[in-house]
Amino acid sequence: MSAEEKEKKKKVDPRRTIDPAALEVMDKNDGQIETAYDRYVKMQPQCNFGRTGVCCRICLQGPCRITKKSSKGICGAHGYSIVARNLIRAICGGTGAHADHSRHMIYTLTEMFAGKAGDYQIEDFDKLYRVADRLGISREGKSDEDLLKEVYNCAVSDFTKLDDEPCKWLETTVVPERLKKFQECNVSPRSVHTTISEVMGQTHMGVDSDPVNLIFQGLKSSLADYVCMHIATDISDILFGTPKPVYTEANMGVIDPEMVNIALHGHNPLLSEMIVRVSREMTDEAKEAGAKGIKCMGICCTGNEVLMRQGVPVLTNFLSQELPIMTGAIDAMVVDVQCIMPGVQAVSECFNTRIITTMSHSKIPSAYHVDFDEEHAMEKAKEVVRIAIEGYKERDESKIDIPDHTHNVTAGFSFEAMEDLLGAVSPDAPIKAVTDAVDSGQLRGVVLFAGCNNLRVMHDQSHSHLIKELAKNNVLMVATGCAAGTAAKMGLMNAGAVEEYAGDGLKAFINQLNEANADKLNGNKLPLVFHMGSCVDNSRAYDFTNALAVQWGVDTPKVPFVASAPEAMSEKAVSIGSWCVTLGIPTHVGVVPEVTGSELVNGVALQIAQDVYGGYFIWEEDIEKSVEKVLAALDERSWKLRVHQQTAEKYETTLTKTW
Ligand code: NFS
Ligand code: SF4
């Protein structure tokens, strides 16, 4: 290592978080147990070829790296082809992960129809009807089970069909102008699985080297991603209920040393819902072991799923997932799929914590494994809880040290719950409460905070700062995934935050909702940021955007709605960002993806996308500039919308379709 590199490495401080609970745990540990924060420092400096996307390992002649000396790979592939191929494989990785999740939901229905998943049933009939209606399925003379079967058939078809008809979940959830655009540009996916296979085929050595063609296929993959995410949300709601407001707490102070503590981590609600249910029935077993009861807490998106539907407290978000184990009071961490750092196992070995993997395709060496299957869901959930109780019995009391940090959280804002709240102000067209507030200038627009944490930036900092600044500027905010985790942990997802941070317009808007919904809220008040769920539930956020577009009578690129992922990390985030853009949303990303090695590919992301789809990426790592750029993107749209509305009024014509 050169002297310069050593110097650079020294400068990175592993205390890369602003979460006070995480800092406390980290400081007490004083580097003795290694976590992601330490490994990030060790990893510096990271390879710039990979970072800019110009390293190709697609065939065994590679890796080929684009340098001044060699401007093409061994096969003659230009830098732009290599960058585009890498990018769309990342998008496809995200699509694959969501497809895996969504297919599991669909598969559970297969098992239900075969009489093999008795622990699952239709929980939310209204949601079933709503989805059936949206898909254009007639309800007349059909039993609920028949109806569910038809919804199921549509989902299977969206996953597997080979013809050119649009996927049902795309066709029925976007405005017609969007669909037309997708068909014109050939980015409307045939089906989820077909699209994934197309991307892998197209990016194989010696197939497509046209960067624009490649990127458009990537966008198709991102739309397939959107389809499977929406299916996952819909089926989850049908099986487990559509979220309604819930009240709980967030951050590591939620750990109760007198309880058997279970951390639910990963993404899938199929097992975690069962664990929450059985843990409520198994209090006696916990008491026999000397505990007061059983407490479930969530990490990442499994956490978001059980928070939204069951009010389960938030333990922490992605980046700090290893730290709760170091409190010495987590008896089991149950994981399913995605965003689970293998590092949790090594940390757990210093404590009593059992890491329990539960999916056959997502294992960690040395961890416990309970092989989940739909047929024995409750039984498997009980097995998991019993392992946690065993862990409790073996706890080393001397190691317990829980940081005393929590904040109140109000969550549970599915799109339906939002409509319900807005409907109290505007009964005929609930979403009009928002469009009116934007038209009058009371709100500056709507922003979705989505995405992960990433050690390249200070953990939780950009989310927190942007939320506070946008609140001041009267932006209505919704959040999902680990961005929502930040808001919850940092006290930005409760009524106190409205008082503290909201500008006058936003405060008046939220207070009007509070007053109109006083009976439903039982003395509680609405939060500053509305939690819409897991990352898969970004589908809910898009339903929100789409409803705004329908209400204004415009295509999505005219809607003052911006997505922001200031701490993006996973391939899923790359895919979600790409469908946001394709669906017409300006999308701020605070960690620039691996595309800067090709000016052409970067230019497509930043400019061409806007020309074609109306959505575009904003790469901005600087927090202050991010605030400015997000606000500018909102303002540009609301200004244009207003001008177009005034023009239409003046000349008594319809609103122009251009953006
Ligand atoms: Ni989303 Fe949720 Fe978090 Fe990022 Fe991972 S948990 S699916 S990918 S890290 S937000
Ligand atoms: Fe190199 Fe071409 Fe093989 Fe990529 S596909 S590793 S650029 S030879």
XYZ file of C-alpha atoms and ligand atoms in Angstrom:
677
model
C 0.000 0.000 0.000
C 1.370 3.412 -0.935
C 1.866 6.144 1.645
C -0.971 8.081 0.045
C -3.352 5.118 0.297
C -2.393 4.575 3.910
C -3.128 8.198 4.602
C -6.528 7.939 2.913
C -7.370 4.851 4.934
C -6.457 6.565 8.177
C -8.851 9.394 7.455
C -11.934 7.168 7.382
C -13.548 7.085 10.789
C -15.562 3.927 11.423
C -18.083 5.940 13.435
C -20.006 6.506 10.233
C -23.461 6.990 11.689
C -25.509 9.678 13.368
C -27.816 7.179 15.076
C -27.183 7.795 18.791
C -28.009 4.222 19.768
C -25.644 2.812 17.154
C -22.899 5.172 18.292
C -23.359 4.163 21.898
C -23.091 0.453 21.136
C -20.122 1.066 18.871
C -18.277 3.186 21.420
C -18.756 0.681 24.219
C -17.485 -2.074 21.983
C -14.466 0.024 21.066
C -13.616 -1.960 17.953
C -13.332 -5.308 19.730
C -16.049 -6.965 17.720
C -15.804 -6.214 14.048
C -18.826 -4.808 12.223
C -19.555 -3.436 8.755
C -18.381 -0.013 9.924
C -14.898 -1.429 10.624
C -14.803 -3.545 7.494
C -15.601 -0.490 5.397
C -12.478 1.200 6.721
C -10.383 -1.909 6.072
C -11.712 -2.061 2.529
C -10.360 1.378 1.592
C -9.296 2.327 -0.992
C -11.855 0.588 -3.181
C -11.280 -0.222 -6.838
C -12.129 2.600 -9.182
C -12.637 0.363 -12.210
C -15.495 -1.388 -10.484
C -16.765 1.831 -9.022
C -17.164 3.480 -12.407
C -18.529 0.382 -14.102
C -15.693 -0.193 -16.565
C -14.642 -3.647 -15.380
C -16.096 -6.551 -17.364
C -16.069 -10.097 -15.984
C -18.786 -11.426 -18.220
C -16.533 -13.977 -19.921
C -13.552 -15.983 -18.746
C -11.099 -13.889 -20.753
C -11.746 -11.062 -18.318
C -11.574 -9.159 -16.177
C -11.191 -6.514 -18.878
C -10.760 -3.000 -17.603
C -11.072 0.138 -19.670
C -8.035 2.357 -19.286
C -6.339 5.050 -21.353
C -4.067 2.328 -22.722
C -6.818 -0.147 -23.579
C -10.036 1.550 -24.577
C -11.797 -1.732 -25.422
C -12.179 -5.155 -23.835
C -10.414 -8.149 -25.400
C -13.518 -8.898 -27.491
C -13.627 -5.308 -28.683
C -16.421 -4.202 -26.361
C -16.359 -0.451 -25.821
C -16.494 1.087 -22.366
C -20.088 2.167 -22.963
C -21.167 -1.415 -23.725
C -19.413 -2.691 -20.620
C -20.935 -0.015 -18.368
C -24.401 -0.525 -19.851
C -24.168 -4.313 -19.500
C -23.067 -4.063 -15.882
C -25.817 -1.586 -15.123
C -28.610 -3.639 -16.580
C -27.360 -6.793 -14.887
C -27.617 -4.856 -11.618
C -31.167 -3.802 -12.465
C -31.927 -7.400 -13.317
C -30.423 -8.506 -9.984
C -32.938 -6.261 -8.272
C -35.751 -7.567 -10.426
C -34.681 -11.116 -9.614
C -34.726 -10.446 -5.881
C -38.191 -8.923 -5.992
C -39.385 -11.677 -8.308
C -38.150 -14.216 -5.772
C -40.119 -12.478 -3.025
C -43.223 -11.987 -5.140
C -43.182 -15.520 -6.534
C -43.086 -16.831 -2.985
C -46.285 -14.907 -2.243
C -47.910 -16.320 -5.392
C -46.669 -19.810 -4.589
C -48.340 -19.594 -1.189
C -51.639 -19.148 -3.020
C -50.835 -22.253 -5.094
C -50.403 -24.159 -1.864
C -53.589 -22.682 -0.408
C -55.635 -23.804 -3.395
C -54.143 -27.266 -3.038
C -55.306 -27.288 0.578
C -51.688 -27.329 1.760
C -51.288 -23.947 3.427
C -53.983 -24.053 6.085
C -52.372 -21.370 8.216
C -52.982 -18.771 5.487
C -56.330 -17.397 4.484
C -57.910 -14.316 2.970
C -57.641 -11.720 5.693
C -58.663 -8.641 3.757
C -61.672 -9.215 1.497
C -61.948 -5.545 0.590
C -58.433 -5.595 -0.773
C -59.218 -8.716 -2.767
C -62.231 -6.943 -4.322
C -60.221 -3.816 -4.962
C -57.473 -5.751 -6.732
C -59.990 -7.821 -8.702
C -61.841 -4.684 -9.797
C -58.630 -3.013 -10.836
C -57.624 -6.044 -12.887
C -61.011 -5.939 -14.597
C -62.185 -9.238 -13.127
C -65.951 -9.375 -12.790
C -67.063 -10.300 -9.295
C -70.550 -11.374 -10.223
C -71.654 -14.758 -8.980
C -68.162 -15.680 -7.835
C -67.066 -16.935 -4.453
C -64.156 -15.217 -2.747
C -61.995 -18.215 -3.453
C -62.897 -18.122 -7.165
C -62.042 -14.480 -7.228
C -58.706 -15.065 -5.549
C -58.018 -17.789 -8.114
C -58.596 -15.341 -10.935
C -56.318 -12.773 -9.331
C -53.787 -15.574 -8.907
C -54.070 -16.558 -12.575
C -53.359 -12.969 -13.586
C -50.309 -12.902 -11.333
C -48.989 -16.186 -12.720
C -49.539 -14.877 -16.218
C -47.686 -11.626 -15.453
C -44.807 -13.756 -14.244
C -44.613 -16.210 -17.100
C -46.435 -15.290 -20.289
C -44.617 -14.994 -23.591
C -46.869 -12.776 -25.702
C -46.609 -9.014 -26.191
C -49.728 -8.052 -24.266
C -48.881 -5.697 -21.387
C -48.614 -7.192 -17.911
C -51.906 -6.703 -16.095
C -50.240 -5.160 -13.072
C -48.639 -2.563 -15.312
C -51.607 -1.901 -17.560
C -54.011 -1.328 -14.688
C -51.862 0.784 -12.388
C -50.516 3.485 -14.705
C -52.227 6.194 -16.752
C -52.862 5.203 -20.423
C -50.253 7.695 -21.680
C -47.556 5.862 -19.739
C -48.517 2.491 -21.121
C -48.559 3.882 -24.645
C -45.091 5.303 -24.121
C -43.811 1.926 -22.880
C -45.235 0.174 -25.893
C -43.836 2.726 -28.328
C -40.370 2.375 -26.813
C -40.589 -1.390 -26.509
C -39.970 -1.399 -22.769
C -43.262 -2.997 -21.762
C -42.222 -6.348 -20.273
C -43.775 -9.535 -21.605
C -43.588 -11.002 -18.132
C -41.307 -10.981 -15.128
C -39.442 -14.225 -15.688
C -39.195 -13.699 -19.440
C -37.654 -10.283 -18.935
C -35.066 -11.541 -16.479
C -34.045 -14.227 -18.928
C -33.938 -11.680 -21.765
C -31.536 -9.471 -19.804
C -29.248 -12.358 -18.974
C -29.314 -13.497 -22.597
C -28.813 -10.041 -24.015
C -25.823 -9.328 -21.776
C -24.053 -12.630 -22.423
C -20.678 -12.351 -24.079
C -21.047 -11.444 -27.721
C -24.734 -10.542 -27.813
C -25.818 -6.899 -27.469
C -23.192 -4.172 -27.460
C -25.496 -1.244 -28.306
C -25.605 0.791 -25.104
C -28.974 2.428 -25.772
C -30.583 -0.869 -26.683
C -29.086 -2.382 -23.538
C -30.329 0.422 -21.327
C -33.841 0.193 -22.717
C -33.816 -3.506 -21.897
C -32.709 -2.496 -18.399
C -35.716 -0.201 -18.163
C -37.924 -3.060 -19.286
C -36.453 -5.120 -16.486
C -37.164 -2.335 -14.022
C -40.809 -2.282 -15.128
C -40.932 -6.044 -14.609
C -39.576 -5.265 -11.151
C -42.421 -2.809 -10.589
C -44.920 -5.465 -11.667
C -43.641 -8.066 -9.237
C -43.392 -5.570 -6.387
C -46.988 -4.512 -6.906
C -48.120 -8.123 -6.998
C -46.221 -8.809 -3.753
C -47.844 -5.860 -1.994
C -51.320 -6.810 -3.181
C -51.075 -10.464 -2.183
C -49.512 -9.575 1.175
C -52.412 -7.235 1.879
C -54.966 -9.856 0.866
C -53.364 -12.486 3.104
C -52.344 -10.356 6.072
C -54.430 -7.200 5.871
C -53.897 -3.762 4.376
C -51.998 -1.556 6.824
C -53.828 1.038 8.893
C -52.250 3.512 11.323
C -50.320 1.807 14.128
C -48.434 3.327 17.046
C -45.178 1.997 18.404
C -41.528 2.867 19.052
C -38.224 2.681 17.245
C -34.517 2.199 17.922
C -32.535 -0.119 20.143
C -34.073 1.093 23.376
C -37.112 -1.026 22.444
C -35.202 -4.111 23.576
C -36.622 -5.191 26.920
C -34.085 -7.125 29.031
C -36.870 -8.982 30.821
C -38.380 -10.394 27.645
C -37.367 -13.090 25.209
C -36.247 -10.794 22.402
C -36.651 -11.808 18.780
C -35.346 -9.678 15.917
C -37.177 -10.277 12.636
C -34.913 -9.427 9.728
C -35.108 -9.714 5.960
C -38.043 -9.023 3.667
C -40.762 -11.576 3.542
C -43.912 -11.401 5.675
C -44.852 -15.067 5.169
C -42.990 -16.409 8.187
C -42.534 -13.242 10.216
C -46.308 -12.669 10.399
C -46.658 -16.176 11.825
C -43.875 -15.600 14.340
C -45.556 -12.434 15.597
C -48.836 -14.315 15.930
C -47.442 -17.383 17.729
C -45.215 -15.318 19.998
C -48.391 -13.780 21.428
C -49.685 -17.274 22.196
C -46.455 -18.606 23.667
C -46.103 -16.251 26.621
C -46.437 -19.136 29.071
C -43.436 -20.942 27.645
C -41.420 -17.741 27.943
C -42.573 -17.312 31.534
C -41.530 -20.830 32.387
C -38.064 -19.867 31.188
C -38.112 -16.898 33.570
C -38.963 -14.125 31.100
C -41.925 -11.760 31.260
C -42.973 -12.635 27.747
C -41.836 -12.510 24.142
C -41.006 -9.370 22.249
C -40.629 -9.221 18.471
C -38.793 -6.322 16.865
C -38.006 -5.606 13.241
C -34.982 -4.888 11.084
C -35.046 -3.919 7.385
C -38.149 -4.723 5.385
C -39.414 -7.786 7.246
C -39.429 -5.290 10.089
C -41.391 -2.850 7.966
C -43.943 -5.516 7.031
C -44.702 -6.467 10.636
C -44.527 -2.854 11.778
C -47.120 -1.797 9.223
C -49.592 -4.553 9.979
C -48.890 -5.524 13.576
C -47.307 -2.454 15.122
C -44.099 -4.379 15.869
C -41.396 -1.929 17.068
C -38.504 -0.984 14.803
C -35.166 -2.230 16.118
C -32.879 -0.678 13.533
C -32.246 -0.402 9.796
C -29.847 -2.045 7.367
C -26.465 -0.641 8.228
C -26.656 -1.121 11.981
C -28.118 -4.644 11.816
C -25.165 -6.208 13.649
C -25.315 -3.805 16.577
C -28.495 -4.941 18.397
C -26.797 -8.311 18.921
C -24.082 -6.475 20.849
C -26.599 -5.364 23.465
C -26.414 -8.958 24.694
C -30.198 -9.141 24.918
C -31.276 -10.403 21.498
C -32.051 -14.091 21.907
C -32.729 -14.843 18.271
C -32.390 -13.023 15.002
C -34.649 -14.680 12.464
C -33.755 -13.947 8.880
C -35.413 -14.790 5.588
C -34.068 -13.202 2.398
C -32.156 -10.113 1.231
C -30.036 -7.452 2.927
C -28.909 -9.827 5.675
C -25.217 -9.265 6.309
C -23.426 -12.594 6.749
C -21.480 -10.664 9.405
C -24.333 -11.101 11.895
C -23.245 -14.687 12.513
C -19.737 -13.826 13.759
C -21.119 -11.122 16.061
C -23.762 -13.499 17.415
C -21.092 -15.992 18.410
C -19.849 -13.546 21.051
C -23.316 -13.518 22.662
C -26.228 -15.816 23.300
C -27.950 -14.778 20.078
C -29.120 -17.494 17.730
C -29.106 -16.487 14.088
C -31.860 -18.538 12.481
C -32.012 -18.783 8.712
C -35.359 -19.943 7.392
C -35.260 -20.132 3.605
C -33.605 -22.990 1.752
C -31.901 -20.584 -0.633
C -30.674 -18.141 1.991
C -28.362 -19.815 4.497
C -25.422 -18.626 6.588
C -22.659 -21.061 7.615
C -22.865 -21.987 11.348
C -26.295 -20.407 11.803
C -29.337 -22.356 12.987
C -31.656 -23.320 10.152
C -35.389 -23.881 10.386
C -36.603 -24.933 6.976
C -39.758 -22.888 6.489
C -42.559 -24.269 4.374
C -46.068 -22.956 3.830
C -47.666 -26.229 4.833
C -46.269 -26.044 8.364
C -46.055 -22.276 8.782
C -47.325 -22.018 12.376
C -45.372 -25.073 13.469
C -42.167 -23.656 12.014
C -42.854 -20.302 13.632
C -43.199 -22.039 17.002
C -39.934 -23.885 16.427
C -38.234 -20.537 15.839
C -39.718 -19.013 18.995
C -38.601 -22.029 21.044
C -35.026 -21.602 19.834
C -35.249 -17.983 21.002
C -36.518 -19.109 24.429
C -33.554 -21.487 24.682
C -31.307 -18.546 23.847
C -32.886 -16.521 26.621
C -32.060 -19.235 29.129
C -28.403 -19.069 28.185
C -28.056 -15.312 28.320
C -25.001 -13.857 29.986
C -26.506 -11.109 32.147
C -23.135 -9.440 32.595
C -22.987 -8.653 28.889
C -26.353 -6.902 28.686
C -26.135 -3.228 27.893
C -29.023 -1.623 26.020
C -28.754 1.950 24.753
C -31.628 4.002 26.075
C -32.795 5.556 22.816
C -36.316 5.312 21.444
C -38.773 7.531 19.622
C -42.502 7.239 19.174
C -43.587 6.132 15.742
C -46.856 6.325 13.871
C -46.797 4.055 10.818
C -49.196 1.981 8.722
C -49.967 4.322 5.840
C -50.885 2.072 2.973
C -52.303 3.962 0.017
C -55.752 2.886 1.209
C -55.045 4.316 4.675
C -53.904 7.565 3.065
C -57.072 7.696 0.994
C -59.089 7.126 4.104
C -57.425 10.059 5.879
C -57.599 12.369 2.874
C -61.212 11.343 2.291
C -62.187 12.950 5.580
C -61.203 16.279 4.017
C -62.257 15.574 0.464
C -64.897 12.822 0.506
C -65.654 12.638 -3.232
C -62.061 12.419 -4.396
C -59.679 11.883 -1.462
C -56.514 12.638 -3.409
C -57.948 16.067 -4.260
C -56.995 17.121 -0.740
C -53.368 16.870 -1.916
C -53.788 18.295 -5.431
C -55.706 21.270 -3.994
C -52.986 21.893 -1.425
C -50.332 21.833 -4.167
C -52.439 24.021 -6.481
C -52.923 26.593 -3.747
C -49.237 26.565 -2.877
C -49.831 25.219 0.634
C -47.717 22.171 -0.260
C -44.727 22.361 -2.551
C -45.179 18.791 -3.744
C -44.675 15.228 -2.558
C -41.404 13.399 -1.948
C -40.867 9.679 -1.460
C -37.872 8.690 0.639
C -36.852 5.216 -0.358
C -33.817 3.062 -0.221
C -31.111 1.784 1.910
C -28.083 2.747 3.928
C -24.630 2.745 2.429
C -21.309 3.169 4.191
C -20.133 5.481 1.434
C -22.191 8.133 3.158
C -22.814 8.864 6.817
C -25.481 6.439 8.043
C -28.902 8.092 8.528
C -27.521 11.570 8.018
C -28.742 12.478 4.553
C -32.192 11.000 5.177
C -32.586 12.962 8.397
C -31.273 16.197 7.004
C -33.341 16.071 3.832
C -36.496 15.238 5.766
C -36.033 18.191 8.104
C -35.255 20.617 5.302
C -38.077 19.483 3.047
C -40.480 19.653 5.991
C -39.491 23.258 6.510
C -40.224 23.811 2.827
C -43.747 22.374 3.073
C -43.142 19.146 1.211
C -45.466 16.247 2.002
C -43.295 13.199 2.632
C -43.824 9.464 2.417
C -41.156 6.855 3.114
C -40.403 3.181 2.645
C -37.615 0.702 3.384
C -34.580 1.707 5.384
C -35.213 5.392 4.670
C -38.403 4.963 6.683
C -36.241 3.189 9.269
C -34.138 6.314 9.651
C -37.193 8.532 10.023
C -38.580 6.188 12.678
C -35.332 5.888 14.653
C -34.552 9.585 14.516
C -37.922 10.745 15.816
C -39.168 12.079 12.480
C -42.167 9.783 12.209
C -44.378 11.200 14.898
C -46.535 14.227 15.668
C -43.807 15.935 17.703
C -41.730 16.209 14.543
C -44.574 18.039 12.805
C -44.460 20.660 15.538
C -40.705 20.865 15.434
C -39.895 20.795 11.737
C -42.912 21.409 9.504
C -43.297 24.725 7.731
C -46.595 26.558 8.098
C -48.181 25.077 4.989
C -47.301 21.476 5.813
C -48.309 21.958 9.435
C -51.685 23.366 8.417
C -52.191 20.505 5.950
C -51.407 17.815 8.531
C -53.445 19.547 11.221
C -56.426 19.715 8.926
C -56.126 15.952 8.461
C -55.779 15.507 12.229
C -58.965 17.437 12.866
C -60.968 15.765 10.131
C -59.871 12.317 11.344
C -59.969 12.937 15.099
C -62.459 10.090 15.654
C -60.295 7.551 13.810
C -57.022 8.590 15.396
C -58.181 8.038 19.000
C -56.347 10.997 20.422
C -53.227 10.358 18.336
C -51.891 12.712 15.735
C -50.369 12.175 12.327
C -46.598 12.077 11.772
C -44.267 14.285 9.769
C -43.316 11.452 7.409
C -45.886 8.854 6.356
C -44.555 5.294 6.438
C -45.814 3.445 3.362
C -44.067 0.151 4.096
C -41.244 -2.031 2.884
C -39.318 -1.443 -0.336
C -41.696 -3.732 -2.168
C -44.360 -1.267 -1.049
C -42.858 1.456 -3.177
C -45.731 0.179 -5.295
C -47.990 1.982 -2.803
C -46.027 5.178 -3.319
C -46.451 4.831 -7.059
C -50.192 4.334 -6.605
C -50.086 7.675 -4.801
C -48.273 9.373 -7.718
C -50.611 7.776 -10.193
C -53.661 8.956 -8.260
C -52.267 12.498 -8.340
C -51.773 12.206 -12.117
C -55.333 10.939 -12.588
C -56.761 13.726 -10.422
C -54.884 16.418 -12.323
C -55.697 14.702 -15.606
C -52.054 14.531 -16.669
C -49.321 11.982 -17.340
C -46.940 11.264 -14.432
C -44.070 13.476 -15.653
C -46.215 16.501 -14.865
C -46.794 15.531 -11.249
C -44.710 17.366 -8.609
C -43.547 14.121 -7.062
C -39.872 13.305 -6.533
C -38.231 10.128 -5.227
C -35.060 10.313 -3.186
C -32.689 7.518 -2.216
C -29.848 9.386 -0.534
C -28.223 6.221 0.840
C -28.958 3.720 -1.956
C -27.068 0.451 -1.681
C -28.655 -2.651 -3.210
C -29.350 -3.845 -6.733
C -33.015 -3.582 -5.789
C -32.497 0.129 -5.228
C -30.949 0.452 -8.697
C -33.949 -1.295 -10.148
C -36.502 0.746 -8.193
C -34.734 3.971 -9.145
C -34.875 2.900 -12.780
C -38.615 2.214 -12.731
C -39.239 5.483 -10.941
C -37.514 7.265 -13.819
C -39.298 5.187 -16.461
C -42.614 5.837 -14.756
C -41.913 9.571 -14.982
C -40.449 10.505 -11.596
C -37.331 12.633 -10.995
C -35.175 10.425 -8.805
C -32.446 11.706 -6.561
C -29.716 9.221 -5.678
C -27.075 10.141 -3.119
C -24.638 7.356 -3.985
C -23.834 7.495 -7.669
C -24.248 4.070 -9.295
C -21.460 2.477 -11.293
C -22.105 4.331 -14.542
C -19.739 7.258 -14.519
C -17.133 5.309 -16.516
C -19.163 6.014 -19.640
C -20.259 9.513 -20.467
C -22.763 8.073 -22.879
C -24.473 5.805 -20.327
C -24.358 8.500 -17.679
C -25.871 10.957 -20.136
C -28.716 8.579 -20.913
C -29.498 8.304 -17.185
C -29.369 12.020 -16.629
C -30.762 13.528 -19.826
C -32.028 11.124 -22.505
C -34.271 9.429 -19.943
C -35.961 12.749 -19.314
C -36.490 13.411 -23.014
C -38.090 10.022 -23.526
C -39.845 9.247 -20.235
C -40.068 12.534 -18.368
C -38.360 11.014 -15.334
C -34.629 11.406 -14.804
C -31.891 10.740 -12.303
C -30.326 13.395 -10.123
C -26.946 12.182 -8.851
C -26.086 14.344 -5.879
C -23.981 13.305 -2.927
C -23.773 16.702 -1.239
C -26.642 16.982 1.235
C -27.301 20.704 0.919
C -27.236 20.563 -2.858
C -29.566 17.557 -2.710
C -32.137 19.633 -0.851
C -31.900 22.358 -3.468
C -32.138 19.954 -6.386
C -35.109 18.046 -4.987
C -36.955 21.295 -4.323
C -36.051 22.602 -7.780
C -37.431 19.433 -9.392
C -40.711 19.869 -7.482
C -40.929 23.566 -8.249
C -40.281 23.106 -11.922
C -43.181 20.698 -12.141
C -45.667 22.611 -10.024
C -44.821 25.817 -11.861
C -45.321 24.169 -15.254
C -48.519 22.510 -14.115
C -49.884 25.844 -12.956
C -48.942 27.612 -16.199
C -50.551 24.844 -18.247
C -53.670 24.925 -16.060
C -53.969 28.706 -16.428
C -53.461 28.490 -20.172
C -56.116 25.799 -20.482
C -58.524 27.916 -18.460
C -57.827 31.052 -20.458
C -58.345 29.393 -23.833
C -60.990 26.989 -22.543
C -59.115 23.956 -23.790
C -58.004 20.763 -22.142
C -54.715 20.628 -20.308
C -51.781 20.117 -22.664
C -50.327 16.620 -22.560
C -46.747 17.784 -22.957
C -44.417 17.949 -20.031
Ni -34.850 -1.924 0.320
Fe -35.470 -3.457 2.284
Fe -33.053 -1.629 3.356
Fe -32.233 -1.235 0.979
Fe -32.349 -3.569 1.939
S -33.840 -3.647 3.604
S -35.850 -3.873 0.280
S -32.805 -2.887 -0.211
S -31.159 -2.008 2.626
S -33.981 -0.269 1.843
Fe -13.506 -8.881 -21.748
Fe -15.361 -8.952 -23.694
Fe -15.072 -11.024 -22.036
Fe -16.068 -8.734 -21.136
S -17.018 -10.080 -22.641
S -14.561 -10.007 -20.110
S -14.929 -7.231 -22.339
S -13.570 -10.263 -23.499
